[in-house]
PDB file of C-alpha atoms in Angstrom:
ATOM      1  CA  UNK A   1      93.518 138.377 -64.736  1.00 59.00           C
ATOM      2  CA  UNK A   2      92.949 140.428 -61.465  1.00 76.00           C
ATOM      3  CA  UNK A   3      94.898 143.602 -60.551  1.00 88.00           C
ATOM      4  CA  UNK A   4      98.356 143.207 -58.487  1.00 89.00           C
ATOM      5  CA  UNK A   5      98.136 144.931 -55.156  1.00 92.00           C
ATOM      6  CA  UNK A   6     101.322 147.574 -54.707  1.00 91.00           C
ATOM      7  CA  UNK A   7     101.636 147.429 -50.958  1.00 92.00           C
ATOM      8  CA  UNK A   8     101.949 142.834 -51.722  1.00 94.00           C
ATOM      9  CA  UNK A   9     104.255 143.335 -54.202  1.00 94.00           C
ATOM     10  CA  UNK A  10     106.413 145.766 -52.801  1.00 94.00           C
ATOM     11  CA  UNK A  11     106.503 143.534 -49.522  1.00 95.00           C
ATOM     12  CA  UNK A  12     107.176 140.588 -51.826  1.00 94.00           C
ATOM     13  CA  UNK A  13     109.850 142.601 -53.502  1.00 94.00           C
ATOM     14  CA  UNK A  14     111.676 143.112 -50.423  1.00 95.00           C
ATOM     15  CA  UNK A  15     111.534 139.599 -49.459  1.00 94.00           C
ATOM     16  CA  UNK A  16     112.893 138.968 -52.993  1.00 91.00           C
ATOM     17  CA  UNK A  17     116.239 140.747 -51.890  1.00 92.00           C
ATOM     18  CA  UNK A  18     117.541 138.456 -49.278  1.00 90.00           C
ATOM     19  CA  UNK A  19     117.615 136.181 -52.169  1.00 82.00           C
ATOM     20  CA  UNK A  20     120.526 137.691 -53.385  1.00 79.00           C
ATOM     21  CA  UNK A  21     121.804 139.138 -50.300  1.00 82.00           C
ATOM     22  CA  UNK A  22     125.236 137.334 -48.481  1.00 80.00           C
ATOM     23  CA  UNK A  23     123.507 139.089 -45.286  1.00 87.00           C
ATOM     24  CA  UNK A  24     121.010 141.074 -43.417  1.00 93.00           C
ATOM     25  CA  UNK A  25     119.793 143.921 -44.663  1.00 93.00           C
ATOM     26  CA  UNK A  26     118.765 147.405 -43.147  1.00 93.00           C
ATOM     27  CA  UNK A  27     116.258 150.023 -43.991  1.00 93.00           C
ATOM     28  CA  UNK A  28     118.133 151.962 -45.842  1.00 94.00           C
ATOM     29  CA  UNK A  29     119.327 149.632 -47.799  1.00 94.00           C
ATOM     30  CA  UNK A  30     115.861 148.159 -48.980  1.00 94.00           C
ATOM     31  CA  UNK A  31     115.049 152.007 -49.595  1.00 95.00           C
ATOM     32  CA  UNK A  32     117.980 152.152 -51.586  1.00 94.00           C
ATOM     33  CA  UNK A  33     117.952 148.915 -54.154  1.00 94.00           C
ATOM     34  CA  UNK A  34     114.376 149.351 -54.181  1.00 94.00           C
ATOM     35  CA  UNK A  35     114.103 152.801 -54.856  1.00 94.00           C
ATOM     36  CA  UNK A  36     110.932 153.181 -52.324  1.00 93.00           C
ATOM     37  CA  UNK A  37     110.279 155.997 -49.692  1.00 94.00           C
ATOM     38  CA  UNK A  38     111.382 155.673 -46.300  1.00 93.00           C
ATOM     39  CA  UNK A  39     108.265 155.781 -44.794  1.00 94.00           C
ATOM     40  CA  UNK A  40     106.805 152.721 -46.893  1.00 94.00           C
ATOM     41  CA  UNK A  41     109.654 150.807 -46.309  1.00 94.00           C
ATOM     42  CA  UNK A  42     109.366 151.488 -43.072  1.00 94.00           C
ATOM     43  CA  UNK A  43     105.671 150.119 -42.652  1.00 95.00           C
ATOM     44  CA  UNK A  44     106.243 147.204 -44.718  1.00 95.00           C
ATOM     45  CA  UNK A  45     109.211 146.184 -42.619  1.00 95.00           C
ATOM     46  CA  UNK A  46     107.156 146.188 -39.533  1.00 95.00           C
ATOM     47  CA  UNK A  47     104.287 144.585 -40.850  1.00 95.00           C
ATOM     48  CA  UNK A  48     106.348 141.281 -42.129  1.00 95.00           C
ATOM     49  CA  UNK A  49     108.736 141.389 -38.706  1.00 95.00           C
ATOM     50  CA  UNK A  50     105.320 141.074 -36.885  1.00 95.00           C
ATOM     51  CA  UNK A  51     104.183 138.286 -39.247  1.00 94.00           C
ATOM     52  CA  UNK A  52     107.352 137.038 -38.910  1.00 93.00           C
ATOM     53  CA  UNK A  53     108.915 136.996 -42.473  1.00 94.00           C
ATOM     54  CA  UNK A  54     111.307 139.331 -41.349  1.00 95.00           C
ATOM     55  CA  UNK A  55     113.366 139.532 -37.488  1.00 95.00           C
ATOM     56  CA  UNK A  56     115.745 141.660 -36.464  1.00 93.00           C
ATOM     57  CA  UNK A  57     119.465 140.704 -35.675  1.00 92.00           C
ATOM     58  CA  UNK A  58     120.388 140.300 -31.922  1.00 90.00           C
ATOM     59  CA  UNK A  59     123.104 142.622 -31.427  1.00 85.00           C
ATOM     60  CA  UNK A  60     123.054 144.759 -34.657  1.00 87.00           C
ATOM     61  CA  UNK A  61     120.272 147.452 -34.501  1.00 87.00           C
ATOM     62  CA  UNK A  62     118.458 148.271 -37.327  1.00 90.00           C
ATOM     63  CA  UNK A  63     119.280 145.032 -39.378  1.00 93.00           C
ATOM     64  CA  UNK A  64     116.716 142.236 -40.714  1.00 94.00           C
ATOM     65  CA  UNK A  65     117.355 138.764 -41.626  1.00 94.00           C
ATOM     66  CA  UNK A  66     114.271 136.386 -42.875  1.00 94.00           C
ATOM     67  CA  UNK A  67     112.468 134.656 -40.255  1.00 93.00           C
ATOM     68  CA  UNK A  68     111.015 131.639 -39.612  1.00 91.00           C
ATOM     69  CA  UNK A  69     107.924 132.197 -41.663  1.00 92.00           C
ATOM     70  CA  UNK A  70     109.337 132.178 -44.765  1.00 90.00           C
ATOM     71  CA  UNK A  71     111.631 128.971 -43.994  1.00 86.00           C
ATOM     72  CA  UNK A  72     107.885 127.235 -42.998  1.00 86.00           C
ATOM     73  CA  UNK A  73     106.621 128.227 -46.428  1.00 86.00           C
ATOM     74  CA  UNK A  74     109.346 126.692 -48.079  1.00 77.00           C
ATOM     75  CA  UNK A  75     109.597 123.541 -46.135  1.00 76.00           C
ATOM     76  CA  UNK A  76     105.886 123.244 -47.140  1.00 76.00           C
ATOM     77  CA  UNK A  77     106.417 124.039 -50.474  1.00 68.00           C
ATOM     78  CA  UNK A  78     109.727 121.535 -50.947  1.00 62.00           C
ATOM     79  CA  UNK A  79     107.557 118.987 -49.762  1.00 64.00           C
ATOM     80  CA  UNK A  80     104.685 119.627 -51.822  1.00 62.00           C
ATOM     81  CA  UNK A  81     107.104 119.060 -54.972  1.00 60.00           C
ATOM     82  CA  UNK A  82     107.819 115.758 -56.210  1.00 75.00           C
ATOM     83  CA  UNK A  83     110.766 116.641 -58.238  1.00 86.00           C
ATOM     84  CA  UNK A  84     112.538 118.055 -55.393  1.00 85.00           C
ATOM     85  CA  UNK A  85     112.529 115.238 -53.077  1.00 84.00           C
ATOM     86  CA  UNK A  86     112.705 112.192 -55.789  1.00 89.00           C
ATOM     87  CA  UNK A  87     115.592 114.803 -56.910  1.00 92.00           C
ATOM     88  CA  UNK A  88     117.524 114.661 -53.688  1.00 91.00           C
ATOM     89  CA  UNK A  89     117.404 111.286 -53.643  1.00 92.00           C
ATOM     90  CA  UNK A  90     118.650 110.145 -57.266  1.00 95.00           C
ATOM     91  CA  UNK A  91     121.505 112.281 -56.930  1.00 94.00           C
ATOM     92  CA  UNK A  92     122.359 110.954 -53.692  1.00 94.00           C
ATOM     93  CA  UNK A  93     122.315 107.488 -55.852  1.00 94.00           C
ATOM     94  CA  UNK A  94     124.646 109.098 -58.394  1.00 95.00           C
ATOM     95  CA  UNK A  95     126.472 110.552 -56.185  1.00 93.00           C
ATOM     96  CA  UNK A  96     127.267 107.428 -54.134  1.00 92.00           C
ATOM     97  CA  UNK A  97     128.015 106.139 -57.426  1.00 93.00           C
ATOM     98  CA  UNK A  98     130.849 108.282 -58.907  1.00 92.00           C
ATOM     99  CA  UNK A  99     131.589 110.765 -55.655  1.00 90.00           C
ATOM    100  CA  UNK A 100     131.497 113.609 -57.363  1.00 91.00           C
ATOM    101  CA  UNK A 101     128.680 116.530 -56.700  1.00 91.00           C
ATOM    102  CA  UNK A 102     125.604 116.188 -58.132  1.00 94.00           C
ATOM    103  CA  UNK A 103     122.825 118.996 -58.878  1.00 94.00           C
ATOM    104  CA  UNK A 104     119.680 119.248 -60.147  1.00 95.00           C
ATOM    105  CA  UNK A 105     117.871 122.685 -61.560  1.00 94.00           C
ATOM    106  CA  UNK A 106     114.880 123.582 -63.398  1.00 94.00           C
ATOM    107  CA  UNK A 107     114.787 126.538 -65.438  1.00 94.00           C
ATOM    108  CA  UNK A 108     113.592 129.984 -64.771  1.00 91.00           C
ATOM    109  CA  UNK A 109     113.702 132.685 -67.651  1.00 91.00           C
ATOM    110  CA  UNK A 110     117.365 132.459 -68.886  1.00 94.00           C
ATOM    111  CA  UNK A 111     118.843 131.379 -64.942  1.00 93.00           C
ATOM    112  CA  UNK A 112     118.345 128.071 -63.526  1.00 94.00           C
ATOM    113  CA  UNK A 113     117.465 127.243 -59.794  1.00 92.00           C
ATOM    114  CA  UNK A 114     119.449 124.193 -58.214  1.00 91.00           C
ATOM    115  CA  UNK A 115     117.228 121.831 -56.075  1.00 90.00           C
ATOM    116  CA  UNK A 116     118.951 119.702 -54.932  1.00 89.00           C
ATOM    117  CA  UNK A 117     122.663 119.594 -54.494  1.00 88.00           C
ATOM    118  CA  UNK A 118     124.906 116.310 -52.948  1.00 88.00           C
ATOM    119  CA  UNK A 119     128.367 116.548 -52.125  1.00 85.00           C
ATOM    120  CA  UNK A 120     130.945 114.608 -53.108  1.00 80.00           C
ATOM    121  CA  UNK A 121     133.292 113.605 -50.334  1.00 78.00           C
ATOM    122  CA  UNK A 122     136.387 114.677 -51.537  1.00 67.00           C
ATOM    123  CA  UNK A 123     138.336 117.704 -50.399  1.00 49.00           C
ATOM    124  CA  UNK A 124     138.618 119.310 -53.548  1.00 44.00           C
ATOM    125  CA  UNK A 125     134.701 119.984 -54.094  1.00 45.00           C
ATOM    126  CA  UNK A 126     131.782 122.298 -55.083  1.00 51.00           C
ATOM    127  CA  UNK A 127     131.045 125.301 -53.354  1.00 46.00           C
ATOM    128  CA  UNK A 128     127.440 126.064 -54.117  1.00 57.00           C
ATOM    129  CA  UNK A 129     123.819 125.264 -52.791  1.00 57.00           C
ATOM    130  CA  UNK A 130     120.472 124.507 -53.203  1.00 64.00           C
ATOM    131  CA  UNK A 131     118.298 127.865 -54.125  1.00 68.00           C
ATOM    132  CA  UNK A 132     121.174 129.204 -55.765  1.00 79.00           C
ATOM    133  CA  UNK A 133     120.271 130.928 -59.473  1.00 85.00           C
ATOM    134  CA  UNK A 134     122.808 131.142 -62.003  1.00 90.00           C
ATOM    135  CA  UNK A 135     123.030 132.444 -65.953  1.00 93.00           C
ATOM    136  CA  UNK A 136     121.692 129.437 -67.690  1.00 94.00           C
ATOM    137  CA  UNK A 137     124.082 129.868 -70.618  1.00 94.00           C
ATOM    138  CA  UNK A 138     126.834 129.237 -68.455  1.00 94.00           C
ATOM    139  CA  UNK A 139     126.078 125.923 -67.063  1.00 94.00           C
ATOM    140  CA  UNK A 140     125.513 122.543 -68.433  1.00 95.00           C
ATOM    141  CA  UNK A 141     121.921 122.412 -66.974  1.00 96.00           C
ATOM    142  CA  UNK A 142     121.179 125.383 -67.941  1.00 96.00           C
ATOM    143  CA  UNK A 143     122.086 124.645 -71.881  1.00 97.00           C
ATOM    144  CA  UNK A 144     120.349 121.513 -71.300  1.00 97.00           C
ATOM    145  CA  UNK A 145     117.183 122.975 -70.159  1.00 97.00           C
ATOM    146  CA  UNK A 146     117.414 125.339 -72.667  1.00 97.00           C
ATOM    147  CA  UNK A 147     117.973 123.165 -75.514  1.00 96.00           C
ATOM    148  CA  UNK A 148     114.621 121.696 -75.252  1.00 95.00           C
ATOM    149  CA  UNK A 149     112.816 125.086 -75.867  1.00 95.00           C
ATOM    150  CA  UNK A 150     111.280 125.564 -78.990  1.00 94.00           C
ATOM    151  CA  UNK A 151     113.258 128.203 -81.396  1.00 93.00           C
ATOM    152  CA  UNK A 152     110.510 130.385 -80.669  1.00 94.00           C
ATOM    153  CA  UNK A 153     110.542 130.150 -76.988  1.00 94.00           C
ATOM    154  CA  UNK A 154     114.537 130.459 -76.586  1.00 94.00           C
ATOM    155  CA  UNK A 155     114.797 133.386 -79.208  1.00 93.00           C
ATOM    156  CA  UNK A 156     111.708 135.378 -76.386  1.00 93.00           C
ATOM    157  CA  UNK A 157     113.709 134.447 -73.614  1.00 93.00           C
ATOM    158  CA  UNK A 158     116.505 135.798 -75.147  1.00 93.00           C
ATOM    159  CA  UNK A 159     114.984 138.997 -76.463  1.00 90.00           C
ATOM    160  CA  UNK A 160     113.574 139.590 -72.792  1.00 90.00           C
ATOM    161  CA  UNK A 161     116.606 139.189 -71.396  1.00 90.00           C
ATOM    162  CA  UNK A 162     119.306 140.841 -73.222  1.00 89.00           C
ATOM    163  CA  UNK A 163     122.985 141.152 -73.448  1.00 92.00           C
ATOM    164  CA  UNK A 164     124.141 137.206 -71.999  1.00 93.00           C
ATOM    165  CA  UNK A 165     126.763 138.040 -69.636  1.00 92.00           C
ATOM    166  CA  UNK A 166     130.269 135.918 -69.115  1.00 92.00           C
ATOM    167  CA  UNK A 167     131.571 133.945 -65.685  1.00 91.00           C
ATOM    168  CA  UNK A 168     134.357 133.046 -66.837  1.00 91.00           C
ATOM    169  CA  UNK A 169     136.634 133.813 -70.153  1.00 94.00           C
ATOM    170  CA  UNK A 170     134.943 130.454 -71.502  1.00 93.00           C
ATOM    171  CA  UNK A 171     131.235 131.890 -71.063  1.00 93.00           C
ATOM    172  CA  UNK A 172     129.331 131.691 -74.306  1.00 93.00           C
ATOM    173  CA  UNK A 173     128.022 135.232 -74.858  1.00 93.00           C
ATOM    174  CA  UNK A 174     126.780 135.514 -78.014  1.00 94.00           C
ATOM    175  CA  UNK A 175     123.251 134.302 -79.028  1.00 93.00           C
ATOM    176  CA  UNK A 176     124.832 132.829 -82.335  1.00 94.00           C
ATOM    177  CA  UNK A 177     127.094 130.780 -80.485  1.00 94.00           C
ATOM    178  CA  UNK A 178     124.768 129.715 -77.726  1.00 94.00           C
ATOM    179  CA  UNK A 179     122.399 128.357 -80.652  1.00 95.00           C
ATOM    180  CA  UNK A 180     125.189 126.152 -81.966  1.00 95.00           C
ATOM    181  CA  UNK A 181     126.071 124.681 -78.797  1.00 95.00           C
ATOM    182  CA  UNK A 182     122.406 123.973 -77.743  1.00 96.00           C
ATOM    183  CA  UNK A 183     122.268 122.149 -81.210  1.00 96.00           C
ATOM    184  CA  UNK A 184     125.169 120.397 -80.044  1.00 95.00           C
ATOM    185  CA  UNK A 185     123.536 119.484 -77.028  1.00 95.00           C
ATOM    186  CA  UNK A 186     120.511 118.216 -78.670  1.00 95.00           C
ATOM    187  CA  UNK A 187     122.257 115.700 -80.879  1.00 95.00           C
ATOM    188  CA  UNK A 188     124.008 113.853 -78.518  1.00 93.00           C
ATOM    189  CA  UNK A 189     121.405 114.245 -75.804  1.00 94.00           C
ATOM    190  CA  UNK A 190     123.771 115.673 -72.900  1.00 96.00           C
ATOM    191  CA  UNK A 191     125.058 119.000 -72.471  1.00 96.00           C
ATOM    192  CA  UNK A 192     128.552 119.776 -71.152  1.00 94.00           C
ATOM    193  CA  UNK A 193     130.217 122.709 -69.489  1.00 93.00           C
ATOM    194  CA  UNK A 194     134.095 123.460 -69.630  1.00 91.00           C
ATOM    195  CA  UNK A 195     135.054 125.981 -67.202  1.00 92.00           C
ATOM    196  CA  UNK A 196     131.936 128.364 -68.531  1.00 93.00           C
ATOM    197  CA  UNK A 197     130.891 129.516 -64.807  1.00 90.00           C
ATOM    198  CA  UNK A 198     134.423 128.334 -62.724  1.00 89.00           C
ATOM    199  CA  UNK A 199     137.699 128.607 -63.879  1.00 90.00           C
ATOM    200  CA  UNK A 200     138.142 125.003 -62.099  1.00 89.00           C
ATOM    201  CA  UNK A 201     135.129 123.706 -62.707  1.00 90.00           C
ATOM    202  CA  UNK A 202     133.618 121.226 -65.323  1.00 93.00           C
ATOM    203  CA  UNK A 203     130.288 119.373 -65.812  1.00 94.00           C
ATOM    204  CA  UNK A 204     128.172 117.076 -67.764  1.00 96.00           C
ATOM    205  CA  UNK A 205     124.327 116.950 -67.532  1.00 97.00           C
ATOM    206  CA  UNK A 206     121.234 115.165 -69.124  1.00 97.00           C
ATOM    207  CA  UNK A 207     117.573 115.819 -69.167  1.00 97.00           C
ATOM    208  CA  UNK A 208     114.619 115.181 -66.725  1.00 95.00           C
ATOM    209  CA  UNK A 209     111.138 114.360 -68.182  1.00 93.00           C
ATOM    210  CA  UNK A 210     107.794 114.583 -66.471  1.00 86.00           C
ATOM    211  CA  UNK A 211     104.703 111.824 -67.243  1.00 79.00           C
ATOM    212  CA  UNK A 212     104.064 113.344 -70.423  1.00 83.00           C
ATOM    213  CA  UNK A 213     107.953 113.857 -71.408  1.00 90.00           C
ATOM    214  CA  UNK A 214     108.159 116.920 -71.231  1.00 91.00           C
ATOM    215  CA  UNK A 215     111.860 118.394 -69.759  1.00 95.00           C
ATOM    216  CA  UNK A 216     111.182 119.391 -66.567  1.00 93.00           C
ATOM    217  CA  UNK A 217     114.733 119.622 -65.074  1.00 95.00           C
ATOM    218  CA  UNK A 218     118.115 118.501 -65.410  1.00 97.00           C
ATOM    219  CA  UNK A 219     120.887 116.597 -63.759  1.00 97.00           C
ATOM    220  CA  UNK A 220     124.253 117.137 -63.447  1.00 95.00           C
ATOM    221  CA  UNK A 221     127.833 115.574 -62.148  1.00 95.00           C
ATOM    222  CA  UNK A 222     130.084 118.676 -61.273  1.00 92.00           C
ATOM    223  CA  UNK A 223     133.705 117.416 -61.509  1.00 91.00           C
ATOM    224  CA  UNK A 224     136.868 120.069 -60.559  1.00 91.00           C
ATOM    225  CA  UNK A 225     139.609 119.950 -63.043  1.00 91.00           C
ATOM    226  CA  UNK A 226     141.924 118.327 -61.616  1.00 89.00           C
ATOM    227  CA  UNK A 227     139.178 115.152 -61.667  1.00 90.00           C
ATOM    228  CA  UNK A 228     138.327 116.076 -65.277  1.00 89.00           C
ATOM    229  CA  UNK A 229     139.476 114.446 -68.561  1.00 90.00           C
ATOM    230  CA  UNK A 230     138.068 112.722 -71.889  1.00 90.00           C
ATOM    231  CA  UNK A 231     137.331 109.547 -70.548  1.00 90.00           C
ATOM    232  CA  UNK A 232     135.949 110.696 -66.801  1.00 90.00           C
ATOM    233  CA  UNK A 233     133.769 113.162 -68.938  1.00 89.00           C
ATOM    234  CA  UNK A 234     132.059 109.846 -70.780  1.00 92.00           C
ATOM    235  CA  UNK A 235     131.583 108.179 -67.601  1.00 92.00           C
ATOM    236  CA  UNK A 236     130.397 110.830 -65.966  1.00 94.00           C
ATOM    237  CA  UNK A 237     127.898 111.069 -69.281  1.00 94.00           C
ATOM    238  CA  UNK A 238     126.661 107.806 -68.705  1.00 95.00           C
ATOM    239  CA  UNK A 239     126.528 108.174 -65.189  1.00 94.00           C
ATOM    240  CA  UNK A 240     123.954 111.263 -65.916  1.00 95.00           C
ATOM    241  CA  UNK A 241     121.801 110.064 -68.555  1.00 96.00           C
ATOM    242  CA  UNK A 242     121.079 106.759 -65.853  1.00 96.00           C
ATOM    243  CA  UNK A 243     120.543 109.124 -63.353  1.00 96.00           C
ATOM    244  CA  UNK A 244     118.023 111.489 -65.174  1.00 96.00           C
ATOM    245  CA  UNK A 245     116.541 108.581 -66.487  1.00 95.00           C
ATOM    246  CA  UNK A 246     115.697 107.169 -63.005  1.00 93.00           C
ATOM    247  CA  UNK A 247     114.388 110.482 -61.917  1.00 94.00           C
ATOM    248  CA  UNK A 248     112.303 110.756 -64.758  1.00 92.00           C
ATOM    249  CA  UNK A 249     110.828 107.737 -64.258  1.00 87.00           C
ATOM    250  CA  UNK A 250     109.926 108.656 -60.800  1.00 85.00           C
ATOM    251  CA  UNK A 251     108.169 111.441 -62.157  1.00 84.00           C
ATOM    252  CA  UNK A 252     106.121 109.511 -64.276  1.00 80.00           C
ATOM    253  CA  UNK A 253     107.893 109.300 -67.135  1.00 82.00           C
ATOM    254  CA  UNK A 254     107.734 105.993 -69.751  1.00 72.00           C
ATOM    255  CA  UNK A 255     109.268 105.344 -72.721  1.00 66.00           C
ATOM    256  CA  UNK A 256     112.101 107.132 -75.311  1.00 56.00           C
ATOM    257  CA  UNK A 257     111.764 110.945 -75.598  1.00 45.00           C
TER     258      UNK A 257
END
């Protein structure tokens, strides 16, 4: 493996931020959260506003949203990936279907990324996106996707990323108790949230397999409470597992898992 290059990852690292920035971002601030010196900051700042990664904010001096470089890149890249698009476009179908939100995620580390995200249409609905990362203990996806990890590869994700921290007051946080509910999850092949990252919120979700069945993703119906009870929870089940099931076979997928 070849050596990493400081001055690409520190200008990768500063893109990173606007990830999890509500706004734009000054100097300072980069120096701050990233702990580098001014004057590097500086120079990398300049170098991606010229490529055009980075632009300045008309009217506010000395702030930098991203530019239209980095949206490019990621129009390229959303429509280099199959499961993205074929993602959109089942939960559309589901979400047609039972008019409640719809997500799908994959699974980075112990967070999962949303892809694709449909609305439902009523006024009581989800506020979230596509690109957002959240704690994957906290969300039906996310207990999904982890529940088909082997012991060995949930107990290393785990270990690497320490103390599990809670969304709500029904957040699992202990390992011990994650590990139950993913065996949960397992045996009745869906995985379903109860107010675990919104007070108002529950969901239900089921697997996504690639061509060699493999869980690749997962997809989701988001529901608010007021929507939510035994029965809607089945449907909504059912409504997943056909959904995720389509998808997968989009993907490539045959056969039983």
């Amino acid at each position: 493996m070849g050596r990493l290059v400081p001055a690409v990852t520190r200008a990768l690292d500063i893109l990173e931020l606007f990830l999890d920035s509500e706004g734009p971002l000054t100097a300072p601030d980069i120096t701050r959260r990233l702990q580098l010196p001014r004057t590097t900051v500086h120079e990398l700042v300049t170098t991606l506003t010229a490529r055009g990664y980075l632009v300045p904010v008309p009217d506010q001096p000395g702030r930098y949203r991203l530019g239209v470089r980095t949206y490019q890149l990621g129009s390229r890249y959303a429509e280099q990936l199959d499961l993205a698009a074929e993602g959109r476009q089942v939960a559309r179908n589901v979400a047609e279907t039972c008019d409640e939100t719809v997500h799908v995620a994959v699974l980075e580390g112990m967070e999962v990324i949303y892809i694709a995200k449909i609305d439902s249409t009523h006024a009581v609905r989800m506020v979230s996106a596509a690109g957002r990362k959240l704690p994957a203990h906290c969300t039906s996806v996310g207990k999904m996707l982890l529940a088909s990890l082997s012991e060995a590869e949930l107990d290393a994700r785990l270990e690497a990323h320490g103390p599990l921290t809670a969304m709500t007051p029904n957040s699992l946080t202990e390992p011990d108790a994650l590990r139950d509910a993913l065996t949960e999850v397992r045996a009745r092949g869906v995985a379903v949230e109860q107010r675990e990252s919104n007070p108002d919120v529950s969901c239900v979700a089921a697997p996504v397999r690639d061509s060699g069945g493999r869980v690749v993703a997962a997809l989701s119906v988001s529901v608010p409470m007021i929507r939510w009870s035994d029965e809607r929870r089945d449907e909504l089940a059912a409504l997943a597992v056909k959904g995720a099931a389509e998808l997968s076979g989009r993907l490539g997928h045959r056969g039983r898992a």
